[in-house]
JSON list of C-alpha atoms in Angstrom, two decimals:
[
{"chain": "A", "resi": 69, "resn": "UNK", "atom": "CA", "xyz": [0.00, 0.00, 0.00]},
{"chain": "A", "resi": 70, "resn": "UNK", "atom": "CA", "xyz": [1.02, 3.57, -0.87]},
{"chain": "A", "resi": 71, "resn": "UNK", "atom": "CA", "xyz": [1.26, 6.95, 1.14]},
{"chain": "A", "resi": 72, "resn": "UNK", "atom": "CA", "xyz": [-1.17, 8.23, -1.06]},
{"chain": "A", "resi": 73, "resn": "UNK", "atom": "CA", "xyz": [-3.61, 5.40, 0.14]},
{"chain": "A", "resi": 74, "resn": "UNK", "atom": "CA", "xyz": [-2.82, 5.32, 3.69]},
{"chain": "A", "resi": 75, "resn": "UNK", "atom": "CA", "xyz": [-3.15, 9.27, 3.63]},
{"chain": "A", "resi": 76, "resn": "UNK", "atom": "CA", "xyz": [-6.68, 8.74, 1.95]},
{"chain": "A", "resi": 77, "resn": "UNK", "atom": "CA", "xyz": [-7.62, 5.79, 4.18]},
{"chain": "A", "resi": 78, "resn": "UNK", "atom": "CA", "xyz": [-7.12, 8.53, 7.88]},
{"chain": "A", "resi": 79, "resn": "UNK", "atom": "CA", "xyz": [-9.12, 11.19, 5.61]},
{"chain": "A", "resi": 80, "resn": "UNK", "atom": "CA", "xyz": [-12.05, 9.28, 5.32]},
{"chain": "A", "resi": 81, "resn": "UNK", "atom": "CA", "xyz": [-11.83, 7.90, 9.26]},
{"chain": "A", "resi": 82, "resn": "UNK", "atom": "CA", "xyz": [-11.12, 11.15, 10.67]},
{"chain": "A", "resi": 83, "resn": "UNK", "atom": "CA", "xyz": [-14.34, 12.79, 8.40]},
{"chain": "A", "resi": 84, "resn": "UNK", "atom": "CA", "xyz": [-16.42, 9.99, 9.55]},
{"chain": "A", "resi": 85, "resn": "UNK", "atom": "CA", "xyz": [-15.47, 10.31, 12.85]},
{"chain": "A", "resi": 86, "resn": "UNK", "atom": "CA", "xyz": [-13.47, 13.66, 13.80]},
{"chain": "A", "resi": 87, "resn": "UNK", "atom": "CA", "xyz": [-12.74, 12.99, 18.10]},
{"chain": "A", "resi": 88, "resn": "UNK", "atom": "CA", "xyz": [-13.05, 9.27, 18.58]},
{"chain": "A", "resi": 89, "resn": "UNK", "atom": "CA", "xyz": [-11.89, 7.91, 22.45]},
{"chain": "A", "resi": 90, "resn": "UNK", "atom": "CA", "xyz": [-12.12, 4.92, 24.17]},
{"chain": "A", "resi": 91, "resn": "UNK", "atom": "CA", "xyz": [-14.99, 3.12, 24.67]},
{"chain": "A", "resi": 92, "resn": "UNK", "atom": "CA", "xyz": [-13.98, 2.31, 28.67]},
{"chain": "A", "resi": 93, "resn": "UNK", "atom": "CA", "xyz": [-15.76, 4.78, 31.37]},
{"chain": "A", "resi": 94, "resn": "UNK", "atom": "CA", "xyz": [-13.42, 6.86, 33.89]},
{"chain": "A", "resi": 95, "resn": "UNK", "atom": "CA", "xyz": [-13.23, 10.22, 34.37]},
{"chain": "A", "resi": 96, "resn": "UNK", "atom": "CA", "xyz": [-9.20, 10.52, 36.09]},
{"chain": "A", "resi": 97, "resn": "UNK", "atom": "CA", "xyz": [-6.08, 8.85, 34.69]},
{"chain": "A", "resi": 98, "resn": "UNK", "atom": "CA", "xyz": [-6.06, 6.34, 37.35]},
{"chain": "A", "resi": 99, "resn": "UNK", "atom": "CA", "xyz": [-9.23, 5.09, 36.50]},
{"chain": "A", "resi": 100, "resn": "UNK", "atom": "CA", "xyz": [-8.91, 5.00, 32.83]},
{"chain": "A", "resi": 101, "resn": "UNK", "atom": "CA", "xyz": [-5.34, 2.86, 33.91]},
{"chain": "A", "resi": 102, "resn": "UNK", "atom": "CA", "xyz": [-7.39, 0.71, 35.98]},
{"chain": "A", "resi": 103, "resn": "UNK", "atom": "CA", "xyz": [-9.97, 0.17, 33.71]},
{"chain": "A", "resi": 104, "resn": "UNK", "atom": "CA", "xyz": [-7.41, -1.08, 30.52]},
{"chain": "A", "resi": 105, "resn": "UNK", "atom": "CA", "xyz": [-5.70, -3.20, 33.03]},
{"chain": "A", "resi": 106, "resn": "UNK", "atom": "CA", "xyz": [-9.13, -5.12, 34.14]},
{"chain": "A", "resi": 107, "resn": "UNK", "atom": "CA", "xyz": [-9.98, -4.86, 30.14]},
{"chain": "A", "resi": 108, "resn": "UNK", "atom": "CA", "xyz": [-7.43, -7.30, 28.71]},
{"chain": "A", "resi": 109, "resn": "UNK", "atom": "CA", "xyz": [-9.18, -10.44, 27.63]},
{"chain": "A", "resi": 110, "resn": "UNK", "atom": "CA", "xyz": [-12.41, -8.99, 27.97]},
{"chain": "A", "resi": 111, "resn": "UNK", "atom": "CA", "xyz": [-14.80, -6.06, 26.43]},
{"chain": "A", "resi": 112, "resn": "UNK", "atom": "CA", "xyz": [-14.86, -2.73, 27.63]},
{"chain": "A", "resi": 113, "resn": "UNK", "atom": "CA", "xyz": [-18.83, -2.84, 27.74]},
{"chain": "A", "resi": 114, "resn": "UNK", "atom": "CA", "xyz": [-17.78, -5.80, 30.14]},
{"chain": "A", "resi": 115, "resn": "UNK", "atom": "CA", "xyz": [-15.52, -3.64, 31.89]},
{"chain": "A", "resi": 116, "resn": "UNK", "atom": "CA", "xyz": [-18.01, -0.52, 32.42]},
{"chain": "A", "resi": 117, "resn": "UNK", "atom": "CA", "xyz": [-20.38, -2.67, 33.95]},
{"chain": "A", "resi": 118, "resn": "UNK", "atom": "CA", "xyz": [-17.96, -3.78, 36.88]},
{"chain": "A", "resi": 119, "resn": "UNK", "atom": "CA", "xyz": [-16.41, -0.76, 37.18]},
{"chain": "A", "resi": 120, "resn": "UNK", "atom": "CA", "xyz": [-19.66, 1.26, 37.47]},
{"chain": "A", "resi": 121, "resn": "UNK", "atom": "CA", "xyz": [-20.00, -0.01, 40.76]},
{"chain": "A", "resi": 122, "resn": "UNK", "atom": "CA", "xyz": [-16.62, 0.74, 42.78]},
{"chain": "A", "resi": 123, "resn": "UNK", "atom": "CA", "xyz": [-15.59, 3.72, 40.86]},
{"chain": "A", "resi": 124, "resn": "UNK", "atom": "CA", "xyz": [-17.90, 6.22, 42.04]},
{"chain": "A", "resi": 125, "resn": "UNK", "atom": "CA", "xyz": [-16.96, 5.82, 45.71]},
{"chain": "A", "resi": 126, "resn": "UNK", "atom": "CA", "xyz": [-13.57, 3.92, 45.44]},
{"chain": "A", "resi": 127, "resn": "UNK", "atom": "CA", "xyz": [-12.08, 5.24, 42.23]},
{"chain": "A", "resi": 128, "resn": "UNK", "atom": "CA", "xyz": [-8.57, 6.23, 43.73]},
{"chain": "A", "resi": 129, "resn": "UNK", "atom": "CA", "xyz": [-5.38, 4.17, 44.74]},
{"chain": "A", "resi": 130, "resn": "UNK", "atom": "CA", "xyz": [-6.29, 4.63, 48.38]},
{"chain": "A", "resi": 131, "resn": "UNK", "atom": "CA", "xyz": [-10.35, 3.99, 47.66]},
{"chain": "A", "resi": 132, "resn": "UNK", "atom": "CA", "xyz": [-9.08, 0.20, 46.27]},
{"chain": "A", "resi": 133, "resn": "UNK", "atom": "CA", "xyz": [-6.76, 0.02, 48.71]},
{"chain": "A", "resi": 134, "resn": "UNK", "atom": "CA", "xyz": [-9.26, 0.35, 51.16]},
{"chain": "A", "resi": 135, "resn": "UNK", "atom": "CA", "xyz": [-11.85, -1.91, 49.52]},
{"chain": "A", "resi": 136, "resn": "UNK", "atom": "CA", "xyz": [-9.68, -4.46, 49.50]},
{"chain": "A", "resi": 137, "resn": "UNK", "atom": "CA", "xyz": [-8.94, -7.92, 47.88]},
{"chain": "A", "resi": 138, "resn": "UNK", "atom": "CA", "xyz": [-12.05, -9.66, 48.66]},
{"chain": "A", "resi": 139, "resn": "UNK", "atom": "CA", "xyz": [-14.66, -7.13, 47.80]},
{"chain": "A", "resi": 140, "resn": "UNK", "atom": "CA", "xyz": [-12.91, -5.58, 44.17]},
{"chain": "A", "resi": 141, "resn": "UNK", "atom": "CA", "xyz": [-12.57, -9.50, 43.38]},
{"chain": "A", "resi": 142, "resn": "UNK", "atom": "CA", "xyz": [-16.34, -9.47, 44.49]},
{"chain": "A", "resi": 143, "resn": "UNK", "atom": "CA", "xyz": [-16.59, -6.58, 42.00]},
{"chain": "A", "resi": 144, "resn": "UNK", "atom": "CA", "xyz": [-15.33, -7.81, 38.84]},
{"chain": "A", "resi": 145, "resn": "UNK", "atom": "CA", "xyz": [-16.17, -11.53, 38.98]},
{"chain": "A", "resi": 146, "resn": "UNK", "atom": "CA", "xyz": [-18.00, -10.85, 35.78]},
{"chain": "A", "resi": 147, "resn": "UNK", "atom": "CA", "xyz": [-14.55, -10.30, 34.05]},
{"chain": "A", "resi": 148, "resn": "UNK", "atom": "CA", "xyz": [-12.28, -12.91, 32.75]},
{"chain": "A", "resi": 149, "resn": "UNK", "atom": "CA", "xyz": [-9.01, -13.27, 34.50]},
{"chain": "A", "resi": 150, "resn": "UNK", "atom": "CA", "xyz": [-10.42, -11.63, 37.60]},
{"chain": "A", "resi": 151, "resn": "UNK", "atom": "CA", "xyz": [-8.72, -12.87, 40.44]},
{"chain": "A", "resi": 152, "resn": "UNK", "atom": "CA", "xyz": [-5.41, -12.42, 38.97]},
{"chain": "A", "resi": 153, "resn": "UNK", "atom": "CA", "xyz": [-6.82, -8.44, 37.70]},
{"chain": "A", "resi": 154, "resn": "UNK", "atom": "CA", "xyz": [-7.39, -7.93, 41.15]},
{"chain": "A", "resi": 155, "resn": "UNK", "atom": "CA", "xyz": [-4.57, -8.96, 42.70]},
{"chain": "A", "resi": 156, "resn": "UNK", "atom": "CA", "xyz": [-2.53, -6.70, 40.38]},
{"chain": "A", "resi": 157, "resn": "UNK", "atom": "CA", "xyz": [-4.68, -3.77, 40.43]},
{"chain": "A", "resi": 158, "resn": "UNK", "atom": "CA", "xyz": [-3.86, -3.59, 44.19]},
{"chain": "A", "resi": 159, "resn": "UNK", "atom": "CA", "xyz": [-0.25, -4.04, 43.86]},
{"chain": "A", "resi": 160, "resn": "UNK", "atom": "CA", "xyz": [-0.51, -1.57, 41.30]},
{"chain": "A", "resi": 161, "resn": "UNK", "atom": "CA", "xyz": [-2.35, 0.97, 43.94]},
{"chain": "A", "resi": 162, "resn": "UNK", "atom": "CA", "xyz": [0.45, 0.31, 46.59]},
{"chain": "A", "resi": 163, "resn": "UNK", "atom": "CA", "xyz": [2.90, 1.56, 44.29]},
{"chain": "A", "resi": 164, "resn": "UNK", "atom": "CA", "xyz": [0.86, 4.22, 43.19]},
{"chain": "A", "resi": 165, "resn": "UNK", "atom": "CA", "xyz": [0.79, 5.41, 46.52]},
{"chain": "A", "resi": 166, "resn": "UNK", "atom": "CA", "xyz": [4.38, 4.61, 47.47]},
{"chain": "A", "resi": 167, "resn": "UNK", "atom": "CA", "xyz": [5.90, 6.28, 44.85]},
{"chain": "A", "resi": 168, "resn": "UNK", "atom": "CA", "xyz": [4.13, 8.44, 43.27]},
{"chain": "A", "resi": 169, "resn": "UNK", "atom": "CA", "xyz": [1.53, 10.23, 45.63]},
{"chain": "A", "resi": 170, "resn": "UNK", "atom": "CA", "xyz": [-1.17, 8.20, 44.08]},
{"chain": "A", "resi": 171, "resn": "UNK", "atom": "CA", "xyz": [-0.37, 9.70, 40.60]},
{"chain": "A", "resi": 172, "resn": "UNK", "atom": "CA", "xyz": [-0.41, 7.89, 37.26]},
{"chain": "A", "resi": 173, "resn": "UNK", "atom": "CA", "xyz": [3.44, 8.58, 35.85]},
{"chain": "A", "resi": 174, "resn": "UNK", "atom": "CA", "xyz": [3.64, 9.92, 31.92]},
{"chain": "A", "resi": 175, "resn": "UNK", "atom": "CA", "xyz": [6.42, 7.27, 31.66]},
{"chain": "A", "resi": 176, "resn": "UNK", "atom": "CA", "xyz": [6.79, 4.53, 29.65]},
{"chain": "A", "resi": 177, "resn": "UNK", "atom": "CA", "xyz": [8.91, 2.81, 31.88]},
{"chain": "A", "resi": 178, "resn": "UNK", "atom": "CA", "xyz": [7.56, 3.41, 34.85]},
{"chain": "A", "resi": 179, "resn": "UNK", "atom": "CA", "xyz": [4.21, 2.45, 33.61]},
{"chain": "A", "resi": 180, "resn": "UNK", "atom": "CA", "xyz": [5.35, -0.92, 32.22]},
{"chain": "A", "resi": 181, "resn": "UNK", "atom": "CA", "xyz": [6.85, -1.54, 36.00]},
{"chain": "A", "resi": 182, "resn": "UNK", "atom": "CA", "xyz": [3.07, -1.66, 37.34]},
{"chain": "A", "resi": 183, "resn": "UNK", "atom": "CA", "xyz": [1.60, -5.04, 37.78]},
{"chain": "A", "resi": 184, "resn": "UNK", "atom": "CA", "xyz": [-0.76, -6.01, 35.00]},
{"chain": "A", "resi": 185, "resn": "UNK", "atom": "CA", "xyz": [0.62, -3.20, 32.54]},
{"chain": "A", "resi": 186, "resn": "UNK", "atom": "CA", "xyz": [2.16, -4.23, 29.31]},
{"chain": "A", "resi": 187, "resn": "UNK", "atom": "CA", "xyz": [2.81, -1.98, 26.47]},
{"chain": "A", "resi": 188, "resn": "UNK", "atom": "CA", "xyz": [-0.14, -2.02, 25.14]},
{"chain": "A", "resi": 189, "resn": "UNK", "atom": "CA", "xyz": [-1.95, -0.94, 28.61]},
{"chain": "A", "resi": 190, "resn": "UNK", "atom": "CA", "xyz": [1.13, 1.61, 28.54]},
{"chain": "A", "resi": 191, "resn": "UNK", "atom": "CA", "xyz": [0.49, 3.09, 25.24]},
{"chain": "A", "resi": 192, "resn": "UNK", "atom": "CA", "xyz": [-3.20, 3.69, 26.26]},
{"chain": "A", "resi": 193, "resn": "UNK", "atom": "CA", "xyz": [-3.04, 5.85, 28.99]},
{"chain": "A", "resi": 194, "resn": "UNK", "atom": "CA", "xyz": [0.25, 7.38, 27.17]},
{"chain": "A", "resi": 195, "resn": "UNK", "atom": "CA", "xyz": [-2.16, 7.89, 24.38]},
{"chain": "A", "resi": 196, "resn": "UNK", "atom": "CA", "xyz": [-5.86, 8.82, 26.02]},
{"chain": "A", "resi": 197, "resn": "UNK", "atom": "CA", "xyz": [-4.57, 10.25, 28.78]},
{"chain": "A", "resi": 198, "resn": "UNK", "atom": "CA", "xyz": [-1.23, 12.07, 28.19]},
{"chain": "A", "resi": 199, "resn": "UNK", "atom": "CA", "xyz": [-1.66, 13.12, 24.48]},
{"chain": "A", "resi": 200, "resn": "UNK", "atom": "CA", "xyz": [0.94, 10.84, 23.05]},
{"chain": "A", "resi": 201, "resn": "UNK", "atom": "CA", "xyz": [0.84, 9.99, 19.86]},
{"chain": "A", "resi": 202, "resn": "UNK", "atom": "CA", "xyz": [1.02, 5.92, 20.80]},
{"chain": "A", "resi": 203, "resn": "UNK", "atom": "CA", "xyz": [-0.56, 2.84, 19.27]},
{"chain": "A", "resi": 204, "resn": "UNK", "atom": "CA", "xyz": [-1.78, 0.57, 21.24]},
{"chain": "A", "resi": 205, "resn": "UNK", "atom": "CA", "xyz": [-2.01, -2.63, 18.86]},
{"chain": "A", "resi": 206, "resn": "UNK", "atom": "CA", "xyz": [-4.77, -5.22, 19.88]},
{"chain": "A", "resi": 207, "resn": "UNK", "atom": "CA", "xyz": [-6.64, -8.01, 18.26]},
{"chain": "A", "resi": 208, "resn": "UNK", "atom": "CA", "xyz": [-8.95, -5.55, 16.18]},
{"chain": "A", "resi": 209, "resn": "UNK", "atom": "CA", "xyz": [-5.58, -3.31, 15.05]},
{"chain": "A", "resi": 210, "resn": "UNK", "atom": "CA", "xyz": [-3.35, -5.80, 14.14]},
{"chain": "A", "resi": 211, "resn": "UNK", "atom": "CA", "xyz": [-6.29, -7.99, 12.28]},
{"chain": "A", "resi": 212, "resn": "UNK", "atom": "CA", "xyz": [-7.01, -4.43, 10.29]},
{"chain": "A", "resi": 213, "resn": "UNK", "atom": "CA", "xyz": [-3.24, -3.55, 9.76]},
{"chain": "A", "resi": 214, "resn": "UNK", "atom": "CA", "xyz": [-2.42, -6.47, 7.91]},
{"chain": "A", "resi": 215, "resn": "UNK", "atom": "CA", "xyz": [-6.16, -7.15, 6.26]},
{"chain": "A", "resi": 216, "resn": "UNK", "atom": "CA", "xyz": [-6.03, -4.01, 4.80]},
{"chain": "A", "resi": 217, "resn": "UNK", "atom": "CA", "xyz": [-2.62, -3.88, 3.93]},
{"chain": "A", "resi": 218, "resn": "UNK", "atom": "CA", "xyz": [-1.99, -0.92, 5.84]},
{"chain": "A", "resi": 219, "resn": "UNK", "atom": "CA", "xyz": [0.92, -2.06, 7.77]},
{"chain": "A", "resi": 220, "resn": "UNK", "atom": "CA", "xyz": [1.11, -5.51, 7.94]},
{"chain": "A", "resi": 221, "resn": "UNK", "atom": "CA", "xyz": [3.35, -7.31, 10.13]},
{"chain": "A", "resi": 222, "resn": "UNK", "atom": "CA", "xyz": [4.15, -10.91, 12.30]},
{"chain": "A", "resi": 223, "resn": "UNK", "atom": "CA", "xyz": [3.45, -9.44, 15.64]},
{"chain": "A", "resi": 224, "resn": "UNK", "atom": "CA", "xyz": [2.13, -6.76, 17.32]},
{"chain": "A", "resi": 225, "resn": "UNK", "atom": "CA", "xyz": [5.37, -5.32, 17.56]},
{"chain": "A", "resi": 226, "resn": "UNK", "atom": "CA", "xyz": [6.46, -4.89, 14.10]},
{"chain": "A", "resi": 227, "resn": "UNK", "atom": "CA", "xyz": [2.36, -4.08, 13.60]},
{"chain": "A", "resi": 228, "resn": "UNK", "atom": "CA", "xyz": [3.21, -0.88, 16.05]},
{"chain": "A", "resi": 229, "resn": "UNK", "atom": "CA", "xyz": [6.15, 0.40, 14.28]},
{"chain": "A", "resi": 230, "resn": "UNK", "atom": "CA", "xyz": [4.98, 0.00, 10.91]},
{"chain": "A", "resi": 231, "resn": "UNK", "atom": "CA", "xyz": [1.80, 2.20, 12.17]},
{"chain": "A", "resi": 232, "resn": "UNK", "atom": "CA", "xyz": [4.10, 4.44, 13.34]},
{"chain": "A", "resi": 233, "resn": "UNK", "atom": "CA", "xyz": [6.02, 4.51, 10.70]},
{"chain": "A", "resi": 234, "resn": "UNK", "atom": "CA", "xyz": [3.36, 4.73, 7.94]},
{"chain": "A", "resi": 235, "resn": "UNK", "atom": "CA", "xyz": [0.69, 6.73, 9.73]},
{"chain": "A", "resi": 236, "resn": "UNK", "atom": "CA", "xyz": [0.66, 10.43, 8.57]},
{"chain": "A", "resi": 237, "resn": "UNK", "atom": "CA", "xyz": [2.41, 12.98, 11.76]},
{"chain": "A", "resi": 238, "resn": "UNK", "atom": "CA", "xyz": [-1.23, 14.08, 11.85]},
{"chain": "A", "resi": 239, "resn": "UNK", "atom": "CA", "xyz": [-3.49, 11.46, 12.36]},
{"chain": "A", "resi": 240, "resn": "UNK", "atom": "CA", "xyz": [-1.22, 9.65, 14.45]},
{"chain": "A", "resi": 241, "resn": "UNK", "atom": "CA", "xyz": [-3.36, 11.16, 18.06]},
{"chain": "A", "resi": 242, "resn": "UNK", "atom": "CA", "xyz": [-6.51, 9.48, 17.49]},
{"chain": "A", "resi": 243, "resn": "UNK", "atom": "CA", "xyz": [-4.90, 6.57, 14.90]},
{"chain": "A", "resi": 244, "resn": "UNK", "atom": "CA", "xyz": [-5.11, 3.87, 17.52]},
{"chain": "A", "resi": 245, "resn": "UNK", "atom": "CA", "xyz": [-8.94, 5.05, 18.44]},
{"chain": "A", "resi": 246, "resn": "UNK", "atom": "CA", "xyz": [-10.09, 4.92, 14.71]},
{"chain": "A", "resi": 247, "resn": "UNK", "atom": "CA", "xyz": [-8.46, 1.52, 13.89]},
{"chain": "A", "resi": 248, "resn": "UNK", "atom": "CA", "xyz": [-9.77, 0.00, 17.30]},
{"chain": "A", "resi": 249, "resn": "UNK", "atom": "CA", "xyz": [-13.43, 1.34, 16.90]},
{"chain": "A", "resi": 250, "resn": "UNK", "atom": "CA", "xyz": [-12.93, -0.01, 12.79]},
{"chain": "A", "resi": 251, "resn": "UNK", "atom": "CA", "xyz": [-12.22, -2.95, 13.41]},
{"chain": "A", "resi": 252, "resn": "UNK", "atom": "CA", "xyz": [-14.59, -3.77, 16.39]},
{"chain": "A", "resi": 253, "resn": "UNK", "atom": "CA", "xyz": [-17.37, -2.84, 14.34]},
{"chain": "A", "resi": 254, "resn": "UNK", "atom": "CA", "xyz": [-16.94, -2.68, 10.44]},
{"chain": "A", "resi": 255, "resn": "UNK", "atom": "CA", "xyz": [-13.61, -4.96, 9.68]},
{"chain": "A", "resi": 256, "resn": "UNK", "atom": "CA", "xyz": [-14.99, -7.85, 12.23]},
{"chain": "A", "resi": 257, "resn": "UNK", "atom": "CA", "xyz": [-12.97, -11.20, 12.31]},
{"chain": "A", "resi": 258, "resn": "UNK", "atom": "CA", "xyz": [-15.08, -13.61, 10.66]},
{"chain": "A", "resi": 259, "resn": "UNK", "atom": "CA", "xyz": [-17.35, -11.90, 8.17]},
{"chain": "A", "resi": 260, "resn": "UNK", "atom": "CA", "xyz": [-15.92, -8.12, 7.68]},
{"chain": "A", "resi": 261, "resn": "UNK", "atom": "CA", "xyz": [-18.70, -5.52, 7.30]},
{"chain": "A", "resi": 262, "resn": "UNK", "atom": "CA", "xyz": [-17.42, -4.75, 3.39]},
{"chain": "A", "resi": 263, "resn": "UNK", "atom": "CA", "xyz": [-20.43, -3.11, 2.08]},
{"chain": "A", "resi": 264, "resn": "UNK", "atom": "CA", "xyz": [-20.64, -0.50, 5.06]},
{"chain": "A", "resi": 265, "resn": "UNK", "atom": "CA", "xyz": [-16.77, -0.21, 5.02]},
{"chain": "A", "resi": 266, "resn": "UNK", "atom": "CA", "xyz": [-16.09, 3.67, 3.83]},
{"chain": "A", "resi": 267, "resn": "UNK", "atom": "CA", "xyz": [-12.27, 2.51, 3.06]},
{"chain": "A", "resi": 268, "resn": "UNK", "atom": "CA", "xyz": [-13.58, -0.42, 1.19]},
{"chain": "A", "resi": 269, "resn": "UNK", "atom": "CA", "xyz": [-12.16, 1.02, -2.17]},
{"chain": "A", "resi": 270, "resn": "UNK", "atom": "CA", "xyz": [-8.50, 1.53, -0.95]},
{"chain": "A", "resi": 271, "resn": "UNK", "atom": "CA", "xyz": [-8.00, -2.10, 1.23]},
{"chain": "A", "resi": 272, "resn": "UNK", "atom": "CA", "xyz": [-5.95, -4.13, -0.13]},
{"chain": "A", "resi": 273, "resn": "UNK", "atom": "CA", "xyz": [-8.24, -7.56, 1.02]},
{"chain": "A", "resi": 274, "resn": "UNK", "atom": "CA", "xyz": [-8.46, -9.91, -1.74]},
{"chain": "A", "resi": 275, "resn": "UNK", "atom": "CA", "xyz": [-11.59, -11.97, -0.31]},
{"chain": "A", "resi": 276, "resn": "UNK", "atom": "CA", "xyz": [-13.97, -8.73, 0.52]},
{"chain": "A", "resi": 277, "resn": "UNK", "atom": "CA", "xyz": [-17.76, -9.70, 1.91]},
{"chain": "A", "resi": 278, "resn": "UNK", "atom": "CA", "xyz": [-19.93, -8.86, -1.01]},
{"chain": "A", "resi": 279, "resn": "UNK", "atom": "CA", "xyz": [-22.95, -7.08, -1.16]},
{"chain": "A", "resi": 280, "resn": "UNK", "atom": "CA", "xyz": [-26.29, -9.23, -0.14]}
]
């Protein structure tokens, strides 16, 4: 694929869809961090449905810490993975607290240090929160990356440098939020969406879901 096309392909998201964000519910850093971290393996609708019920009066490190183990696992049952999510969301709290004054760094490294955060949980927040211009390559990216021809690569890895590589300086922001939102709704894993698709014309996918 081309410049030319890529350049075309951020055009048409960005007119369809000019401030996307993240599906997940928080209103502080902290909670947005604690929210990707219990949304790995699972859906953010999922997510938004635990969370609504601690948030509101526990959404700080100190208002988990003080919940505590048993009731947050209580909380969040519903979500695969929980008792592990839990235990790490705590940790994550303590440190939080410890060394940070209950702040959420802007640091990469630091970030990556917390229990339950990856890089991809890292380039969210560095992303939604902080303004970064980070991609955050999950199952929907990297399945629309390489469908599409846009960047394709092996692993999420090379996936995330090829984006950032190949994405225009401009739409790089809200990149991550278009492809995410694109491919959990229009370029779906078993049957893409092809008819509704507005970058149908300038994919690269050889086996494109025609028209009923």
């Amino acid at each position: 694929m081309n410049q030319q096309k890529r350049r075309q392909i951020f055009e048409r998201l960005q007119a369809a869809d000019p401030s996307p964000t993240t599906e997940l519910h928080y209103e502080t850093t902290f909670q947005l961090l604690i929210a990707v971290i219990l949304s790995a393996q699972a859906t953010d609708k999922s997510v938004n449905l635990a969370t609504a019920k601690f948030f509101p009066a526990h959404g700080t490190p100190q208002g988990l810490v003080d919940l505590g183990l048993e009731r947050l696992t209580d909380y969040i049952k519903t979500i695969g993975l929980y008792k592990t999510k839990a235990q790490n969301v705590l940790k994550t709290c303590h440190i939080l607290l410890e060394q940070y004054g209950g702040e959420v760094p802007e640091d990469r490294e630091a970030l990556e240090a917390l229990p339950g955060v990856g890089r991809k949980t890292a380039n969210v927040v560095l992303n939604t929160a902080f303004g970064h211009p980070t991609i955050a390559v999950d199952t929907h990216i990297f399945r629309v990356a390489n469908r599409t021809g846009l960047a394709p690569g092996k692993n999420v890895l090379e996936v995330e440098r090829k984006l950032e590589k190949y994405i225009p300086k401009e739409f790089l922001q809200d990149a991550h939020h278009w492809l995410i939102l694109h491919g959990r709704y229009i370029c779906v894993a078993r049957t893409p969406k092809c008819p509704q698709c507005g970058i149908a014309d300038l994919c690269d996918y050889k086996h494109k879901t025609p028209p009923r």
